[in-house]
């Protein structure tokens, strides 16, 4: 049975009760518009826990005024059915007012990891993410929390947050789920027109090109970045970044790296897509 709760206090109580009954809680934080990528997080949570709590909350704090908060897809009924079908025990779907009541004035901020990549183009984004996720971690209590590695930087930042603040949370980064042609699943893919959907493959083509060169022995970060970038630039309207960086610090990689993160953010019309691969670690996308 899936219980849906709206109030933070009810969510906290349900998680406490689950632990009192000797369950291990698995947390799947989402902004709804659930797709196979989210469902894979639920499956992954089952490997770490036996009481699964999903949260559905489009967090206004992590959207800049010119971003897509208003048009972000909201598909609550089908999200809850999807959770029910997959045996999620608890869904927490708060209203913004109960997460951020009047007089709310606290912000949780992680340092250096939030500065490059997404941080350069979405300056307030990660403070919004870390603030809401800190609240979710505090409400849930000890648990294993699942995050998709499509948002690679977010996963790294949230791991840091839990470590730095001694939160009793095991932060788990889960593999990217892709369409058969390679496009990474994203709630924002539904914004793409048919022709944009075709052109969106430019990102995965770029990542594959870098992957193939890596397999053939290329280790120059600049070369790998430019191989990926050519494909992206030829299909996308605007490219925020194509980066080749150290997967742990997100800064310039050493010469001859043994692992290298290729991360991309680019726009097709009004839709912004991100994707990545860790060379030396992930399978070819
Ligand atoms: O990745 C997301 O969907 C969101 O950033 C998260 C982690 C649920 C916080 O709002």
mmCIF file with all atom_site columns, N, CA and C and ligand atoms in Angstrom, residues 29-31 57 59 62 129 132-133 147 151 154 158, ligand 1:
data_model
loop_
_atom_site.group_PDB
_atom_site.id
_atom_site.type_symbol
_atom_site.label_atom_id
_atom_site.label_alt_id
_atom_site.label_comp_id
_atom_site.label_asym_id
_atom_site.label_entity_id
_atom_site.label_seq_id
_atom_site.pdbx_PDB_ins_code
_atom_site.Cartn_x
_atom_site.Cartn_y
_atom_site.Cartn_z
_atom_site.occupancy
_atom_site.B_iso_or_equiv
_atom_site.pdbx_formal_charge
_atom_site.auth_seq_id
_atom_site.auth_comp_id
_atom_site.auth_asym_id
_atom_site.auth_atom_id
_atom_site.pdbx_PDB_model_num
ATOM   1  N N  . UNK A 1 29  ? 14.266 11.203 -3.791  1.00 0.00 ? 29  UNK A N  1
ATOM   2  C CA . UNK A 1 29  ? 13.759 12.569 -3.941  1.00 0.00 ? 29  UNK A CA 1
ATOM   3  C C  . UNK A 1 29  ? 13.551 12.892 -5.425  1.00 0.00 ? 29  UNK A C  1
ATOM   4  N N  . UNK A 1 30  ? 12.387 13.424 -5.766  1.00 0.00 ? 30  UNK A N  1
ATOM   5  C CA . UNK A 1 30  ? 12.110 13.778 -7.170  1.00 0.00 ? 30  UNK A CA 1
ATOM   6  C C  . UNK A 1 30  ? 11.336 15.095 -7.231  1.00 0.00 ? 30  UNK A C  1
ATOM   7  N N  . UNK A 1 31  ? 11.256 15.601 -8.451  1.00 0.00 ? 31  UNK A N  1
ATOM   8  C CA . UNK A 1 31  ? 10.368 16.749 -8.685  1.00 0.00 ? 31  UNK A CA 1
ATOM   9  C C  . UNK A 1 31  ? 9.155  16.278 -9.491  1.00 0.00 ? 31  UNK A C  1
ATOM   10 N N  . UNK A 1 57  ? 8.256  17.026 -5.281  1.00 0.00 ? 57  UNK A N  1
ATOM   11 C CA . UNK A 1 57  ? 8.180  18.442 -4.908  1.00 0.00 ? 57  UNK A CA 1
ATOM   12 C C  . UNK A 1 57  ? 8.969  19.257 -5.929  1.00 0.00 ? 57  UNK A C  1
ATOM   13 N N  . UNK A 1 59  ? 10.721 22.145 -6.505  1.00 0.00 ? 59  UNK A N  1
ATOM   14 C CA . UNK A 1 59  ? 11.302 23.037 -5.505  1.00 0.00 ? 59  UNK A CA 1
ATOM   15 C C  . UNK A 1 59  ? 11.562 24.428 -6.091  1.00 0.00 ? 59  UNK A C  1
ATOM   16 N N  . UNK A 1 62  ? 15.171 26.215 -6.440  1.00 0.00 ? 62  UNK A N  1
ATOM   17 C CA . UNK A 1 62  ? 16.278 25.862 -7.325  1.00 0.00 ? 62  UNK A CA 1
ATOM   18 C C  . UNK A 1 62  ? 16.093 26.346 -8.761  1.00 0.00 ? 62  UNK A C  1
ATOM   19 N N  . UNK A 1 129 ? 18.951 23.525 -4.310  1.00 0.00 ? 129 UNK A N  1
ATOM   20 C CA . UNK A 1 129 ? 18.944 22.058 -4.213  1.00 0.00 ? 129 UNK A CA 1
ATOM   21 C C  . UNK A 1 129 ? 19.418 21.622 -2.818  1.00 0.00 ? 129 UNK A C  1
ATOM   22 N N  . UNK A 1 132 ? 16.784 22.352 -0.050  1.00 0.00 ? 132 UNK A N  1
ATOM   23 C CA . UNK A 1 132 ? 15.620 21.454 0.015   1.00 0.00 ? 132 UNK A CA 1
ATOM   24 C C  . UNK A 1 132 ? 16.041 20.038 0.388   1.00 0.00 ? 132 UNK A C  1
ATOM   25 N N  . UNK A 1 133 ? 17.178 19.595 -0.128  1.00 0.00 ? 133 UNK A N  1
ATOM   26 C CA . UNK A 1 133 ? 17.593 18.215 0.161   1.00 0.00 ? 133 UNK A CA 1
ATOM   27 C C  . UNK A 1 133 ? 18.028 18.089 1.630   1.00 0.00 ? 133 UNK A C  1
ATOM   28 N N  . UNK A 1 147 ? 20.177 9.204  -6.056  1.00 0.00 ? 147 UNK A N  1
ATOM   29 C CA . UNK A 1 147 ? 20.226 10.327 -6.997  1.00 0.00 ? 147 UNK A CA 1
ATOM   30 C C  . UNK A 1 147 ? 20.776 9.835  -8.321  1.00 0.00 ? 147 UNK A C  1
ATOM   31 N N  . UNK A 1 151 ? 22.497 14.006 -13.269 1.00 0.00 ? 151 UNK A N  1
ATOM   32 C CA . UNK A 1 151 ? 22.849 15.224 -12.536 1.00 0.00 ? 151 UNK A CA 1
ATOM   33 C C  . UNK A 1 151 ? 24.101 14.913 -11.717 1.00 0.00 ? 151 UNK A C  1
ATOM   34 N N  . UNK A 1 154 ? 25.227 17.418 -9.089  1.00 0.00 ? 154 UNK A N  1
ATOM   35 C CA . UNK A 1 154 ? 24.286 17.419 -7.958  1.00 0.00 ? 154 UNK A CA 1
ATOM   36 C C  . UNK A 1 154 ? 24.574 16.243 -7.019  1.00 0.00 ? 154 UNK A C  1
ATOM   37 N N  . UNK A 1 158 ? 25.634 16.619 -3.143  1.00 0.00 ? 158 UNK A N  1
ATOM   38 C CA . UNK A 1 158 ? 24.784 16.084 -2.071  1.00 0.00 ? 158 UNK A CA 1
ATOM   39 C C  . UNK A 1 158 ? 25.549 15.051 -1.235  1.00 0.00 ? 158 UNK A C  1
HETATM 40 O O1 . LIG B 2 .   ? 17.151 16.054 -9.153  1.00 0.00 ? 1   LIG B O1 1
HETATM 41 C C1 . LIG B 2 .   ? 16.057 16.525 -8.793  1.00 0.00 ? 1   LIG B C1 1
HETATM 42 O O2 . LIG B 2 .   ? 14.987 16.103 -9.248  1.00 0.00 ? 1   LIG B O2 1
HETATM 43 C C2 . LIG B 2 .   ? 16.032 17.664 -7.782  1.00 0.00 ? 1   LIG B C2 1
HETATM 44 O O3 . LIG B 2 .   ? 17.116 18.513 -7.944  1.00 0.00 ? 1   LIG B O3 1
HETATM 45 C C3 . LIG B 2 .   ? 15.931 17.167 -6.333  1.00 0.00 ? 1   LIG B C3 1
HETATM 46 C C4 . LIG B 2 .   ? 17.168 16.393 -5.921  1.00 0.00 ? 1   LIG B C4 1
HETATM 47 C C5 . LIG B 2 .   ? 14.685 16.311 -6.156  1.00 0.00 ? 1   LIG B C5 1
HETATM 48 C C6 . LIG B 2 .   ? 15.827 18.372 -5.382  1.00 0.00 ? 1   LIG B C6 1
HETATM 49 O O4 . LIG B 2 .   ? 14.709 19.146 -5.666  1.00 0.00 ? 1   LIG B O4 1
#
